[in-house]
Short mmCIF file of C-alpha atoms in Angstrom, two decimals:
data_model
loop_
_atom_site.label_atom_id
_atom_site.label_comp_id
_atom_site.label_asym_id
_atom_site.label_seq_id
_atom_site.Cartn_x
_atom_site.Cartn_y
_atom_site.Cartn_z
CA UNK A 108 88.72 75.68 86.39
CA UNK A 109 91.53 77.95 86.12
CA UNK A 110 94.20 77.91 83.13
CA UNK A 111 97.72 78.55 83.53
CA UNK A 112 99.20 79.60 80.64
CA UNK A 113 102.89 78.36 80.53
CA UNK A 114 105.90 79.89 78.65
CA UNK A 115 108.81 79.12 81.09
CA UNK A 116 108.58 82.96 82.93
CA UNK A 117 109.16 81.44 85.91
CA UNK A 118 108.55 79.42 89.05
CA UNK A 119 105.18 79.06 89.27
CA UNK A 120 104.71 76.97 92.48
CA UNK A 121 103.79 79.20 95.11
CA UNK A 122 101.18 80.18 93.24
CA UNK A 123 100.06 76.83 92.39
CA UNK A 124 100.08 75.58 96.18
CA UNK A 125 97.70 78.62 96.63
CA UNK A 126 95.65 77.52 94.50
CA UNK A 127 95.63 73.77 96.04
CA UNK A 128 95.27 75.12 99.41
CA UNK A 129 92.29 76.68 98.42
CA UNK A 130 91.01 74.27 96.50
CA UNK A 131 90.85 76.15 93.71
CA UNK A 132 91.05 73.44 90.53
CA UNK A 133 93.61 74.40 88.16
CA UNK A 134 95.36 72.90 85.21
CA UNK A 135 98.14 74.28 82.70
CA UNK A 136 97.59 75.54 78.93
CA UNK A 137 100.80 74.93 76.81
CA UNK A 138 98.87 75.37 73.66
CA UNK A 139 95.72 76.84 72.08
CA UNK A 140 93.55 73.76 72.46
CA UNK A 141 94.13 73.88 76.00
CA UNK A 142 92.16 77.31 76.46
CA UNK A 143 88.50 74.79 75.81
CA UNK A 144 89.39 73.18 79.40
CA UNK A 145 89.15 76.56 81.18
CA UNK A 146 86.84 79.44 82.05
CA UNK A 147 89.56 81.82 83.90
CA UNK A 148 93.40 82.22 83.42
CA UNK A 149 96.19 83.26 84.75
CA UNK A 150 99.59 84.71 83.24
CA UNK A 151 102.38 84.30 85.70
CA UNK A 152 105.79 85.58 85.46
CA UNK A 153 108.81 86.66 87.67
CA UNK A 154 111.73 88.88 86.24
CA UNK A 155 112.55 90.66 83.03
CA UNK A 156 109.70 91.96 80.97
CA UNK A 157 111.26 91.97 77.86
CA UNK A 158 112.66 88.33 78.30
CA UNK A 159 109.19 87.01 79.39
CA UNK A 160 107.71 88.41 75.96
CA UNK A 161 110.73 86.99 74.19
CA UNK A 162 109.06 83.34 75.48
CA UNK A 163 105.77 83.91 75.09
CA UNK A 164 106.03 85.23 71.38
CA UNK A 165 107.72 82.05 71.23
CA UNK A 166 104.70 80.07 72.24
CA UNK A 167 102.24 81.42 69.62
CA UNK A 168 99.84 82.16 71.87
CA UNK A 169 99.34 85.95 71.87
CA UNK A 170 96.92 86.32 69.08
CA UNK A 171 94.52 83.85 71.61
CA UNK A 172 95.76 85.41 74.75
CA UNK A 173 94.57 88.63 73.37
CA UNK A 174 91.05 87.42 71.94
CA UNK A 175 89.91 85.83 74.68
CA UNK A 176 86.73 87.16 76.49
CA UNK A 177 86.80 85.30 80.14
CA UNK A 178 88.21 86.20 82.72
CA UNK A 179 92.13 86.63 82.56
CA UNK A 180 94.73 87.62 85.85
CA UNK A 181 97.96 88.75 84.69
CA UNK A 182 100.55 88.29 88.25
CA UNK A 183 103.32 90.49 88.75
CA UNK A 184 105.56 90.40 84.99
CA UNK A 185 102.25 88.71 83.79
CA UNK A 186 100.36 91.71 84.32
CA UNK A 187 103.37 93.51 83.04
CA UNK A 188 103.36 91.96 79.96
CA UNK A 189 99.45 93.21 79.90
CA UNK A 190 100.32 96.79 78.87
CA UNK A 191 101.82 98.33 75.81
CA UNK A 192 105.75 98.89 76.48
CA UNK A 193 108.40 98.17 78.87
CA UNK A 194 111.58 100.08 79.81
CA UNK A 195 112.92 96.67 80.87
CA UNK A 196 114.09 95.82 77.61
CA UNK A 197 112.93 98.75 75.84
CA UNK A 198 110.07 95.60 74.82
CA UNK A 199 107.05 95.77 73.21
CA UNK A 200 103.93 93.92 75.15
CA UNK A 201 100.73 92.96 74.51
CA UNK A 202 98.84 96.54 74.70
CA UNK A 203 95.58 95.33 76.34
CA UNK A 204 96.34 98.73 78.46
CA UNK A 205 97.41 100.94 76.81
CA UNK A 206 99.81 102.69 79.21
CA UNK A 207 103.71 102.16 79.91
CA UNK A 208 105.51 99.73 82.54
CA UNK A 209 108.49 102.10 83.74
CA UNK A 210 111.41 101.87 86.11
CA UNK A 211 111.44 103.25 89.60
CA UNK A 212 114.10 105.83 89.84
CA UNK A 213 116.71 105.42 91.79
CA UNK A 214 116.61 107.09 95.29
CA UNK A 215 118.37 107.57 98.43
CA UNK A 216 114.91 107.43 100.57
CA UNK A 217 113.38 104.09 98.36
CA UNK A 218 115.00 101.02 97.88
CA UNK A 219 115.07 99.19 94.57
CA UNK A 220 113.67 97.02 93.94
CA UNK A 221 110.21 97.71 95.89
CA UNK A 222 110.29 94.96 98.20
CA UNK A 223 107.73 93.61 101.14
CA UNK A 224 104.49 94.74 102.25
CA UNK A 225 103.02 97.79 101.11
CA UNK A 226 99.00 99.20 101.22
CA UNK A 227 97.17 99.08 98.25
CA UNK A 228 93.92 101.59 98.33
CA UNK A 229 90.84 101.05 95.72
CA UNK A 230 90.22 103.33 93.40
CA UNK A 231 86.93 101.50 91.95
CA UNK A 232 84.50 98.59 93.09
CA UNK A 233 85.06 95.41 91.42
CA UNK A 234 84.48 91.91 92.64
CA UNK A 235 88.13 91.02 92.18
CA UNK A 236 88.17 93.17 95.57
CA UNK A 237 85.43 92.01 97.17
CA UNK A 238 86.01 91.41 101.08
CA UNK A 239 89.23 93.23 101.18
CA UNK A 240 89.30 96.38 103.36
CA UNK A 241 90.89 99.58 102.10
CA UNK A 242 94.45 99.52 102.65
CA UNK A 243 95.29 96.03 102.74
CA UNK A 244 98.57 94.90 102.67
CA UNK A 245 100.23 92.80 99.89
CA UNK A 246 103.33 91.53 98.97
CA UNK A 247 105.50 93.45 96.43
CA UNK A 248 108.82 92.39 94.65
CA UNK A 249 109.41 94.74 91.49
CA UNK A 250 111.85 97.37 90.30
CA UNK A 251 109.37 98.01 87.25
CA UNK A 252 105.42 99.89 88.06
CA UNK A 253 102.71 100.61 86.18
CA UNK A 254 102.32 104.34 85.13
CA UNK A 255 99.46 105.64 86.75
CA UNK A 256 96.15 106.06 84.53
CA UNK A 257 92.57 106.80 86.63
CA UNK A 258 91.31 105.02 83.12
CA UNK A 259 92.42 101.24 84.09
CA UNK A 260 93.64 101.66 87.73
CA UNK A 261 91.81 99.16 89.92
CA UNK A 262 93.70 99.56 92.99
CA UNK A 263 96.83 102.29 93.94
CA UNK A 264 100.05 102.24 95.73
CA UNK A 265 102.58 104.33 96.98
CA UNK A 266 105.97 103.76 96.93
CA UNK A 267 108.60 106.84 96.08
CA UNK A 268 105.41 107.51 93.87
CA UNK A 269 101.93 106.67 93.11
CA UNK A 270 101.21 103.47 90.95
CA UNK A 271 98.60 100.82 89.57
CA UNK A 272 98.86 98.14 91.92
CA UNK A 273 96.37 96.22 90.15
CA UNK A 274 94.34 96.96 86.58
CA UNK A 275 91.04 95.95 85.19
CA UNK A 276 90.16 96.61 81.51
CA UNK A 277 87.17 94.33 80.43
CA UNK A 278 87.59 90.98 81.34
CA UNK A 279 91.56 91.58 81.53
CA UNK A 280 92.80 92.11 85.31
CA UNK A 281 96.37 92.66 86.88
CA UNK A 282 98.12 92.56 90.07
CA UNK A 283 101.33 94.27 90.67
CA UNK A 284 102.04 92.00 94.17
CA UNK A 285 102.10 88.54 94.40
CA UNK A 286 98.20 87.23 95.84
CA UNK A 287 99.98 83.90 96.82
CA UNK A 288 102.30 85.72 99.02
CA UNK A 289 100.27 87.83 100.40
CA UNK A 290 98.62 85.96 103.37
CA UNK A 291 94.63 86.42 103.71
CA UNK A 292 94.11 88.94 101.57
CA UNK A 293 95.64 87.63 98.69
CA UNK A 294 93.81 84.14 99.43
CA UNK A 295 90.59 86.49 99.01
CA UNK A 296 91.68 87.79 96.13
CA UNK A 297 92.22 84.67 94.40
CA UNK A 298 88.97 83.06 95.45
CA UNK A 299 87.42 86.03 94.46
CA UNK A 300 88.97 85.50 90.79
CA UNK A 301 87.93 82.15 90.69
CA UNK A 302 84.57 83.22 91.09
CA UNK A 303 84.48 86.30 88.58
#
């Protein structure tokens, strides 16, 4: 069963008819007692950084967030909030990774925010990745990326630089794109999860 730990950062459904369609079983934690029903989770989150710490500060859940030892998938601002400091906000996060979320700079050549389909290449095995051929496609909405570190990167992408599309420190993972917008490959990805 898969947790999905709410603090109002967003609409959540897509990722919960994902889930359905793939009959993955699922259920939402609003509080710590709720953690006991579940052996993965999942922090969601769409937006500002800063605001999306803001809420879940206000839930009281970080000290358990951050001692857990299953499997945890921080999506898009949820994996965000999965590193130590954001630009967005100039906020403080939850340092599991200890590297920066940072703003794209503006260019004539790249649009921001990064939006659509982009490659993401591997950088090490894991099974989080299992089944998914080197530069798959997945879908990307974000003006904020995650600074580069060989150390934590899972999976890279380009776009006006290089970036961690998706992180893996222990049993904490991240994914820049959205998985349940991203067609097969994300499917994979999340079956894969729900399997780790």
């Amino acid at each position: 069963m898969v947790g999905i730990i709410s603090y109002g950062a967003g609409n959540i459904f897509s990722l919960t008819a994902a889930l359905e369609r793939l009959g993955i079983p699922y259920g939402m934690i609003f509080k710590e007692e709720d953690f006991d029903q579940y052996d993965r989770y999942i922090i969601p989150g769409v937006g500002h950084a800063g605001a999306a710490m803001n809420k879940l500060e206000q839930t009281g859940l970080i000290p358990k967030i951050k001692s857990l030892t299953k499997p945890v998938l921080g999506i898009c601002v949820g994996m965000q909030l999965l590193t130590a400091h954001s630009e967005e906000g100039d906020s403080n996060l939850l340092n599991i990774f200890p590297v920066k979320t940072l703003r794209f700079k503006d260019s004539a050549d790249y649009k921001v925010p990064h939006t659509g389909w982009n490659q993401t290449f591997p950088e090490k095995g894991n099974p989080l990745f299992e089944n998914i051929p080197n530069g798959s496609h997945f879908y990307f909405v974000h003006s904020y990326f995650i600074e580069y570190d060989e150390s934590y990167t899972l999976s890279s992408t380009d776009y006006n630089n290089k970036f961690s599309a998706s992180i893996w420190r222990d049993n904490f993972f991240g994914v820049q794109f959205h998985p349940e917008k991203s067609g097969k490959y994300g499917e994979t990805l999340l079956t894969n999860f729900s399997k780790i």
